[in-house]
Short mmCIF file of C-alpha atoms and ligand atoms in Angstrom, two decimals:
data_model
loop_
_atom_site.label_atom_id
_atom_site.label_comp_id
_atom_site.label_asym_id
_atom_site.label_seq_id
_atom_site.Cartn_x
_atom_site.Cartn_y
_atom_site.Cartn_z
CA MET A 1 -8.22 -5.60 -20.52
CA PRO A 2 -10.22 -4.19 -17.92
CA ALA A 3 -10.77 -0.65 -16.74
CA PRO A 4 -10.96 -0.26 -13.27
CA ALA A 5 -14.93 -0.26 -13.05
CA GLU A 6 -14.78 -3.44 -15.30
CA LEU A 7 -13.08 -5.92 -13.09
CA GLY A 8 -15.45 -7.39 -11.36
CA ALA A 9 -17.68 -8.40 -14.09
CA ARG A 10 -14.56 -9.50 -16.14
CA LEU A 11 -13.75 -11.99 -13.54
CA ALA A 12 -17.22 -12.77 -13.33
CA GLU A 13 -17.34 -14.00 -16.82
CA ILE A 14 -14.50 -16.39 -16.25
CA GLU A 15 -16.22 -17.69 -13.62
CA ALA A 16 -19.09 -18.32 -15.92
CA GLN A 17 -16.84 -20.00 -18.43
CA GLY A 18 -15.77 -22.40 -15.68
CA ARG A 19 -12.19 -20.98 -16.09
CA LYS A 20 -11.82 -19.63 -12.57
CA ARG A 21 -8.63 -20.64 -10.92
CA GLN A 22 -8.17 -21.62 -7.33
CA ARG A 23 -4.89 -21.97 -5.78
CA ARG A 24 -4.63 -25.07 -3.40
CA VAL A 25 -2.97 -24.33 -0.10
CA LEU A 26 0.10 -26.98 0.46
CA GLU A 27 1.05 -27.36 4.21
CA GLY A 28 4.20 -29.26 5.06
CA GLY A 29 6.79 -30.24 2.44
CA GLN A 30 6.58 -30.74 -1.23
CA GLY A 31 6.81 -34.77 -2.06
CA ALA A 32 4.49 -37.83 -3.67
CA HIS A 33 2.25 -37.78 -0.73
CA VAL A 34 1.12 -34.12 0.45
CA ARG A 35 -1.19 -32.33 2.53
CA VAL A 36 -3.40 -29.86 0.86
CA ASP A 37 -5.91 -27.98 1.69
CA GLY A 38 -6.55 -30.25 4.97
CA CYS A 39 -6.10 -33.42 3.04
CA GLU A 40 -3.73 -36.00 2.65
CA LEU A 41 -3.11 -36.55 -1.28
CA LEU A 42 -1.08 -38.78 -3.32
CA SER A 43 0.38 -36.08 -5.98
CA PHE A 44 1.23 -36.59 -9.53
CA ALA A 45 1.48 -32.92 -9.68
CA SER A 46 4.86 -31.49 -9.27
CA ASN A 47 7.99 -31.05 -11.26
CA ASP A 48 10.07 -32.65 -8.23
CA TYR A 49 11.45 -35.29 -10.93
CA LEU A 50 14.02 -36.76 -8.80
CA GLY A 51 12.40 -36.27 -5.07
CA LEU A 52 15.01 -33.78 -3.71
CA ALA A 53 12.76 -30.69 -3.04
CA ASN A 54 12.70 -32.13 0.69
CA ASN A 55 15.92 -33.86 0.67
CA ALA A 56 17.67 -34.26 4.07
CA GLU A 57 20.91 -33.35 2.88
CA LEU A 58 19.83 -30.54 0.73
CA VAL A 59 18.13 -28.86 3.73
CA ALA A 60 21.26 -29.50 5.99
CA GLU A 61 23.34 -27.72 3.59
CA THR A 62 20.70 -24.66 3.08
CA GLN A 63 21.07 -24.44 6.92
CA ILE A 64 24.79 -24.32 7.15
CA ALA A 65 24.84 -21.86 4.50
CA ALA A 66 22.13 -19.48 6.18
CA GLY A 67 24.04 -19.87 9.27
CA ARG A 68 27.07 -18.79 7.53
CA TYR A 69 25.93 -16.02 4.87
CA GLY A 70 22.47 -14.99 6.09
CA VAL A 71 19.44 -15.12 3.79
CA GLY A 72 19.54 -12.06 1.80
CA ALA A 73 21.88 -11.37 -1.14
CA GLY A 74 21.33 -7.75 -0.61
CA ALA A 75 21.88 -6.33 -4.08
CA SER A 76 22.10 -7.49 -7.62
CA HIS A 77 24.75 -9.43 -9.29
CA LEU A 78 26.77 -6.40 -10.37
CA LEU A 79 26.79 -4.53 -7.68
CA THR A 80 27.69 -6.37 -4.49
CA GLY A 81 25.02 -9.24 -4.62
CA HIS A 82 27.57 -11.82 -6.63
CA HIS A 83 28.69 -14.11 -3.90
CA ALA A 84 31.51 -16.66 -3.83
CA LEU A 85 28.88 -19.46 -4.14
CA HIS A 86 27.15 -18.04 -6.73
CA HIS A 87 30.22 -17.74 -8.71
CA ARG A 88 31.57 -21.39 -7.96
CA LEU A 89 27.90 -22.70 -8.70
CA GLU A 90 28.33 -21.25 -12.26
CA GLU A 91 31.60 -22.80 -12.97
CA GLU A 92 30.27 -26.07 -11.62
CA LEU A 93 27.01 -25.85 -13.88
CA ALA A 94 29.12 -24.90 -16.92
CA ALA A 95 31.14 -28.27 -16.26
CA PHE A 96 28.21 -30.39 -15.64
CA VAL A 97 26.53 -29.54 -18.86
CA GLY A 98 30.04 -29.58 -20.77
CA LEU A 99 29.97 -25.74 -22.01
CA PRO A 100 32.68 -23.17 -21.75
CA ALA A 101 30.69 -20.62 -19.20
CA ALA A 102 27.17 -20.24 -17.35
CA LEU A 103 25.27 -17.46 -15.68
CA LEU A 104 22.80 -17.92 -12.77
CA PHE A 105 19.35 -16.44 -13.35
CA SER A 106 16.49 -15.78 -10.62
CA THR A 107 14.00 -17.87 -12.65
CA GLY A 108 13.62 -19.77 -15.68
CA TYR A 109 11.06 -17.26 -16.61
CA MET A 110 13.47 -14.57 -16.43
CA ALA A 111 16.17 -16.27 -18.11
CA ASN A 112 13.97 -16.63 -21.36
CA LEU A 113 13.09 -13.07 -21.34
CA GLY A 114 17.03 -12.10 -20.58
CA VAL A 115 18.80 -14.35 -23.57
CA VAL A 116 15.75 -13.73 -25.87
CA SER A 117 15.76 -10.10 -25.85
CA ALA A 118 19.45 -9.61 -25.41
CA LEU A 119 20.16 -11.55 -28.52
CA VAL A 120 17.25 -10.29 -31.07
CA GLY A 121 15.65 -7.06 -31.36
CA ARG A 122 13.26 -5.37 -34.12
CA HIS A 123 14.99 -6.28 -37.24
CA ASP A 124 15.49 -9.94 -36.37
CA ALA A 125 13.34 -13.14 -35.99
CA VAL A 126 12.47 -15.93 -33.36
CA PHE A 127 11.83 -19.06 -35.02
CA ALA A 128 9.68 -21.21 -32.08
CA ASP A 129 8.09 -24.19 -31.92
CA ARG A 130 4.25 -24.19 -31.66
CA LEU A 131 4.25 -25.97 -28.17
CA ASN A 132 7.02 -23.96 -26.37
CA HIS A 133 6.53 -22.82 -22.85
CA ALA A 134 4.81 -19.73 -22.23
CA SER A 135 7.58 -17.94 -21.09
CA LEU A 136 9.55 -18.30 -24.49
CA VAL A 137 6.03 -16.83 -26.03
CA ASP A 138 6.71 -13.87 -23.62
CA ALA A 139 10.44 -13.64 -24.54
CA ALA A 140 9.60 -13.20 -28.32
CA LEU A 141 6.93 -10.70 -27.92
CA LEU A 142 9.31 -8.63 -25.28
CA SER A 143 12.38 -8.75 -27.77
CA ARG A 144 10.06 -7.21 -30.41
CA ALA A 145 11.53 -9.70 -33.19
CA GLN A 146 9.46 -11.17 -35.70
CA HIS A 147 7.91 -14.18 -34.41
CA TYR A 148 7.39 -17.49 -36.40
CA ARG A 149 5.51 -20.38 -34.55
CA TYR A 150 6.36 -23.29 -36.41
CA PRO A 151 4.20 -26.75 -36.04
CA HIS A 152 5.23 -29.10 -33.40
CA LEU A 153 8.71 -30.60 -34.24
CA ASP A 154 8.08 -30.03 -38.08
CA LEU A 155 11.81 -29.03 -38.94
CA THR A 156 10.82 -29.17 -42.75
CA ALA A 157 8.30 -26.33 -41.87
CA LEU A 158 11.43 -24.69 -39.86
CA ASP A 159 13.89 -24.92 -42.52
CA ARG A 160 11.28 -23.46 -45.13
CA LEU A 161 10.73 -20.37 -42.67
CA LEU A 162 14.48 -19.65 -41.77
CA THR A 163 15.44 -19.92 -45.60
CA ALA A 164 12.35 -16.99 -46.75
CA SER A 165 13.24 -14.65 -43.86
CA ALA A 166 15.23 -12.09 -44.56
CA ALA A 167 15.98 -11.02 -40.99
CA ARG A 168 19.41 -9.75 -39.87
CA VAL A 169 19.64 -12.15 -36.78
CA LYS A 170 17.72 -15.31 -36.61
CA LEU A 171 16.74 -17.29 -33.29
CA ILE A 172 15.18 -20.80 -32.98
CA ALA A 173 13.88 -21.34 -29.66
CA THR A 174 12.85 -24.76 -28.49
CA ASP A 175 11.51 -26.69 -25.21
CA ALA A 176 13.89 -29.52 -24.95
CA VAL A 177 11.42 -31.63 -23.22
CA PHE A 178 7.77 -30.10 -23.82
CA SER A 179 6.20 -29.40 -20.77
CA MET A 180 2.45 -30.77 -21.72
CA ASP A 181 3.18 -33.70 -24.05
CA GLY A 182 6.86 -35.33 -22.47
CA ASP A 183 8.31 -35.65 -25.62
CA VAL A 184 11.69 -34.55 -26.65
CA ALA A 185 13.55 -32.14 -29.41
CA PRO A 186 15.71 -33.62 -31.88
CA LEU A 187 18.54 -31.52 -30.53
CA GLY A 188 21.51 -32.74 -33.29
CA GLU A 189 19.08 -32.08 -36.51
CA LEU A 190 17.94 -28.51 -34.72
CA LEU A 191 21.19 -27.78 -34.37
CA GLU A 192 22.37 -28.74 -37.87
CA LEU A 193 19.81 -26.58 -39.03
CA ALA A 194 20.64 -23.47 -36.90
CA GLN A 195 24.24 -23.73 -38.48
CA ARG A 196 23.10 -23.99 -41.87
CA HIS A 197 21.26 -20.63 -41.44
CA ASN A 198 23.77 -19.03 -39.24
CA ALA A 199 21.19 -18.62 -36.33
CA TRP A 200 21.25 -18.85 -32.60
CA LEU A 201 19.76 -22.24 -31.24
CA TYR A 202 18.13 -21.52 -27.96
CA VAL A 203 17.03 -25.03 -26.09
CA ASP A 204 14.78 -24.83 -22.59
CA ASP A 205 15.79 -27.75 -20.69
CA ALA A 206 13.44 -27.29 -17.65
CA HIS A 207 12.21 -30.63 -17.77
CA GLY A 208 15.16 -32.35 -19.01
CA PHE A 209 17.70 -31.19 -16.54
CA GLY A 210 18.42 -33.77 -13.74
CA VAL A 211 16.49 -36.63 -15.94
CA LEU A 212 18.07 -36.82 -19.17
CA GLY A 213 21.20 -38.72 -19.48
CA ARG A 214 23.11 -41.01 -17.71
CA GLU A 215 24.44 -38.41 -15.30
CA GLY A 216 21.38 -36.43 -15.35
CA ARG A 217 22.92 -33.70 -17.37
CA GLY A 218 20.09 -32.78 -19.40
CA ILE A 219 19.16 -32.89 -23.15
CA LEU A 220 22.92 -32.39 -24.12
CA GLU A 221 24.10 -35.53 -22.66
CA HIS A 222 20.74 -37.24 -23.89
CA ALA A 223 21.86 -36.06 -27.69
CA ALA A 224 25.79 -37.04 -27.12
CA LEU A 225 26.33 -33.80 -28.62
CA SER A 226 30.19 -33.97 -28.20
CA THR A 227 31.52 -30.32 -29.43
CA PRO A 228 30.31 -27.28 -28.14
CA CYS A 229 29.04 -24.96 -31.02
CA PRO A 230 29.04 -21.30 -30.53
CA SER A 231 25.62 -20.95 -31.76
CA LEU A 232 24.20 -23.10 -28.76
CA ILE A 233 22.70 -21.42 -25.91
CA TYR A 234 21.45 -23.85 -23.16
CA MET A 235 18.98 -22.88 -20.48
CA ALA A 236 18.13 -25.19 -17.61
CA THR A 237 15.85 -24.40 -14.48
CA LEU A 238 16.87 -25.32 -10.67
CA GLY A 239 13.55 -25.71 -9.24
CA LYS A 240 12.14 -28.75 -11.10
CA ALA A 241 14.26 -31.81 -10.91
CA ALA A 242 17.14 -30.16 -9.04
CA GLY A 243 14.77 -29.14 -6.48
CA VAL A 244 15.69 -25.97 -5.41
CA PHE A 245 14.96 -22.63 -7.19
CA GLY A 246 16.46 -20.58 -10.06
CA ALA A 247 17.70 -21.25 -13.65
CA PHE A 248 21.29 -20.85 -15.25
CA VAL A 249 22.08 -20.26 -18.87
CA ALA A 250 25.17 -22.13 -20.27
CA GLY A 251 27.28 -21.16 -23.67
CA SER A 252 30.39 -19.67 -25.12
CA ALA A 253 32.16 -17.35 -22.71
CA ALA A 254 31.43 -14.53 -25.19
CA LEU A 255 27.85 -15.19 -24.86
CA ILE A 256 27.70 -15.24 -21.22
CA ASP A 257 29.66 -11.86 -21.23
CA TRP A 258 26.99 -10.20 -23.28
CA LEU A 259 23.98 -11.65 -21.33
CA ILE A 260 26.04 -10.03 -18.34
CA HIS A 261 25.92 -6.64 -20.13
CA LYS A 262 23.06 -6.85 -22.09
CA ALA A 263 20.32 -9.18 -20.23
CA ARG A 264 17.98 -7.01 -18.22
CA PRO A 265 16.65 -9.32 -15.99
CA TYR A 266 19.62 -10.54 -14.98
CA VAL A 267 21.10 -6.73 -14.37
CA TYR A 268 18.04 -5.06 -12.89
CA THR A 269 17.24 -7.51 -10.25
CA THR A 270 18.65 -8.80 -7.00
CA ALA A 271 20.60 -11.74 -6.60
CA THR A 272 18.87 -14.98 -5.46
CA PRO A 273 20.30 -15.71 -1.67
CA PRO A 274 23.78 -17.49 -1.60
CA LEU A 275 21.94 -20.34 0.81
CA LEU A 276 20.13 -21.50 -2.62
CA ALA A 277 23.57 -21.61 -4.48
CA ALA A 278 24.83 -23.82 -1.50
CA ALA A 279 21.67 -26.07 -1.80
CA ILE A 280 22.14 -26.36 -5.72
CA SER A 281 25.52 -27.52 -5.66
CA ARG A 282 24.76 -29.90 -3.12
CA SER A 283 21.91 -30.91 -5.54
CA LEU A 284 24.16 -31.25 -8.33
CA LYS A 285 26.07 -33.80 -6.57
CA LEU A 286 23.15 -36.25 -5.67
CA ILE A 287 21.90 -35.38 -9.41
CA ARG A 288 25.14 -36.70 -10.82
CA ALA A 289 25.16 -40.03 -8.39
CA GLY A 290 21.35 -40.23 -9.22
CA GLU A 291 21.32 -43.12 -11.41
CA ARG A 292 19.14 -45.18 -9.00
CA ARG A 293 16.60 -42.25 -8.83
CA ARG A 294 16.42 -42.12 -12.61
CA ALA A 295 16.50 -45.82 -13.11
CA ARG A 296 13.44 -45.72 -10.68
CA LEU A 297 11.65 -43.28 -12.73
CA THR A 298 12.49 -45.33 -15.56
CA ALA A 299 10.56 -48.39 -13.89
CA LEU A 300 7.66 -45.98 -12.74
CA ILE A 301 6.87 -44.98 -16.22
CA ALA A 302 7.25 -48.42 -17.83
CA ARG A 303 4.70 -49.69 -14.94
CA LEU A 304 2.28 -46.65 -15.62
CA LYS A 305 2.27 -47.46 -19.40
CA ALA A 306 1.50 -51.07 -19.20
CA GLY A 307 -1.18 -50.31 -16.45
CA THR A 308 -2.80 -47.81 -18.52
CA ALA A 309 -3.66 -50.40 -21.28
CA GLY A 310 -7.27 -51.09 -21.60
CA LEU A 311 -8.41 -47.48 -20.63
CA PRO A 312 -10.42 -45.45 -22.88
CA TRP A 313 -8.15 -42.79 -22.58
CA ARG A 314 -4.46 -43.11 -24.29
CA LEU A 315 -0.89 -41.89 -23.04
CA LEU A 316 0.75 -39.75 -25.49
CA PRO A 317 4.09 -41.39 -26.44
CA SER A 318 6.39 -39.90 -23.98
CA ASP A 319 9.59 -41.53 -22.27
CA THR A 320 9.88 -38.71 -19.60
CA PRO A 321 8.30 -38.41 -16.46
CA ILE A 322 5.75 -35.81 -18.02
CA GLN A 323 2.84 -38.62 -18.81
CA PRO A 324 0.03 -36.87 -20.42
CA LEU A 325 -3.44 -39.02 -20.60
CA ILE A 326 -5.20 -37.65 -23.24
CA VAL A 327 -9.25 -37.66 -22.55
CA GLY A 328 -10.44 -35.11 -25.40
CA GLU A 329 -13.05 -32.92 -23.75
CA ASN A 330 -12.43 -30.52 -21.36
CA VAL A 331 -15.56 -31.50 -19.27
CA GLU A 332 -14.53 -35.22 -19.32
CA ALA A 333 -10.95 -34.24 -18.37
CA MET A 334 -12.37 -32.27 -15.39
CA ARG A 335 -14.20 -35.03 -14.44
CA LEU A 336 -11.66 -37.56 -14.18
CA SER A 337 -9.52 -35.18 -12.35
CA ALA A 338 -12.37 -34.93 -9.47
CA ALA A 339 -13.19 -38.55 -9.20
CA LEU A 340 -9.44 -38.83 -8.82
CA LEU A 341 -9.45 -36.20 -6.02
CA ALA A 342 -12.58 -37.95 -4.59
CA ARG A 343 -10.20 -40.91 -4.29
CA GLY A 344 -7.18 -38.83 -2.79
CA ILE A 345 -5.29 -38.33 -5.95
CA LEU A 346 -4.27 -35.36 -7.27
CA VAL A 347 -3.76 -35.10 -11.03
CA PRO A 348 -4.43 -31.71 -12.83
CA ALA A 349 -6.44 -31.41 -15.77
CA ILE A 350 -4.82 -29.41 -18.72
CA ARG A 351 -7.11 -27.87 -21.02
CA PRO A 352 -7.06 -25.35 -23.89
CA PRO A 353 -5.75 -22.78 -24.50
CA THR A 354 -2.75 -24.50 -22.50
CA VAL A 355 -2.81 -27.43 -25.00
CA PRO A 356 -4.40 -27.56 -28.44
CA LEU A 357 -8.45 -27.70 -28.97
CA GLY A 358 -9.90 -31.06 -28.04
CA THR A 359 -6.76 -32.78 -26.40
CA ALA A 360 -7.68 -31.96 -22.93
CA ARG A 361 -5.61 -34.33 -20.70
CA LEU A 362 -4.40 -35.08 -17.10
CA ARG A 363 -0.83 -34.61 -16.79
CA ILE A 364 0.48 -37.19 -14.79
CA SER A 365 3.93 -36.10 -13.57
CA LEU A 366 6.05 -38.96 -11.86
CA SER A 367 9.00 -38.69 -9.56
CA ALA A 368 11.35 -40.89 -7.87
CA ALA A 369 9.68 -40.20 -4.76
CA HIS A 370 6.56 -42.30 -5.80
CA SER A 371 6.57 -45.93 -4.83
CA GLU A 372 5.31 -48.55 -7.31
CA ALA A 373 2.16 -48.94 -5.10
CA ASP A 374 1.34 -45.10 -5.55
CA ILE A 375 1.33 -45.95 -9.26
CA ASP A 376 -0.81 -48.97 -8.78
CA ARG A 377 -3.13 -46.93 -6.81
CA LEU A 378 -3.53 -44.59 -9.60
CA LEU A 379 -4.17 -47.35 -12.08
CA ILE A 380 -6.71 -49.11 -9.91
CA ALA A 381 -8.61 -45.75 -9.38
CA LEU A 382 -8.28 -44.97 -13.21
CA HIS A 383 -9.60 -48.32 -13.99
CA GLU A 384 -12.27 -48.06 -11.39
CA ILE A 385 -13.40 -44.50 -12.98
CA ALA A 386 -13.41 -46.04 -16.40
CA ARG A 387 -15.78 -48.82 -15.58
CA GLY A 388 -18.07 -46.46 -13.93
CA ASP A 389 -17.41 -47.67 -10.14
C1 PLP B 1 8.71 -23.99 -15.53
C2 PLP B 1 9.32 -23.44 -16.96
C3 PLP B 1 10.13 -22.27 -17.12
C4 PLP B 1 9.97 -21.39 -16.02
O1 PLP B 1 11.01 -21.58 -14.96
P1 PLP B 1 10.69 -21.19 -13.67
O2 PLP B 1 12.07 -21.28 -13.07
O3 PLP B 1 9.77 -21.86 -12.90
O4 PLP B 1 10.37 -19.48 -13.96
C5 PLP B 1 10.57 -22.16 -18.44
N1 PLP B 1 10.61 -22.92 -19.38
C6 PLP B 1 10.09 -24.09 -19.20
C7 PLP B 1 9.74 -25.20 -20.37
C8 PLP B 1 9.47 -24.70 -18.03
O5 PLP B 1 8.79 -25.71 -17.91
#
């Protein structure tokens, strides 16, 4: 890490390695077509899977709530920031995912830090899928528990690690839908393992909530888990498919009570504005009634898959809106992303260390806000670039 006098040189190193990050400036609202750095672009780069981030009903609901309750929560939940809108939303979220209780967090990142470090500590162990989101890695580090990372979806390796561990408390942490690959964790088998080893199972459904399941209830509906089990902890974020902001954790009533006392990123932060709770509550209704949006997503995914046949790059086998096109080398991924951008299409290149070496990719993220013509435009551009046009 840099001392004050080294900062400039260290930043120059990052630039020399071609790893300098630039933030794109978005003007106007989120959507399939966005205005970025002064250019109109067709975007495959958001997590707004259902196209709700700029939905007129949600905007109207937010305006009404702002008029009634103001813009700031004013305090943390344990002081005077816990509004009736938050309280009602927690009940709605718990009912929606079919678990006894739920707790709102400001962000998914904070929820992950808060839950993991409230449940495991120095003499305990976290067992994490190698491809989990960075916030789960940080959560394990913060907790000071032993941190084991098993090969992606390798439940045999996980079973072996759990068996060999003498840790007092064990917690398995997994993404439900993996953010860079789009594949789905086998929840039933993971839960069975967790129960057999008397471990917690913590599931991060940031990319499944709103998308998976007939009514968009996420991985739990997708996996058809019928009886809630006390070792299961569910987390979903509300800034992706739900189109708003924030996150929640759901599980047994005792678990939620424990988190209210012990999850420091819950206790020591200001509650999110109640107007967001109003917007999320309305978003839940749109998600539940969003079969048409999800059917559209499914159709767009199929269209993309069919249209990429014959390209020199292949899609990973994903049935979710995250459709990674594996390119391989970093420079090639950057070149492809730049060539698309030159055609007015925004698809981010994802490189190591975010993904394993040699698997640089374009992360194509689909939304119900896309039209079939949008998908076709992307496909035509990819085929042109592949031919060297
Ligand atoms: C986005 C994301 C988070 C973080 O959620 P925020 O609400 O954006 O902080 C956590 N886990 C996964 C898998 C994510 O994709």
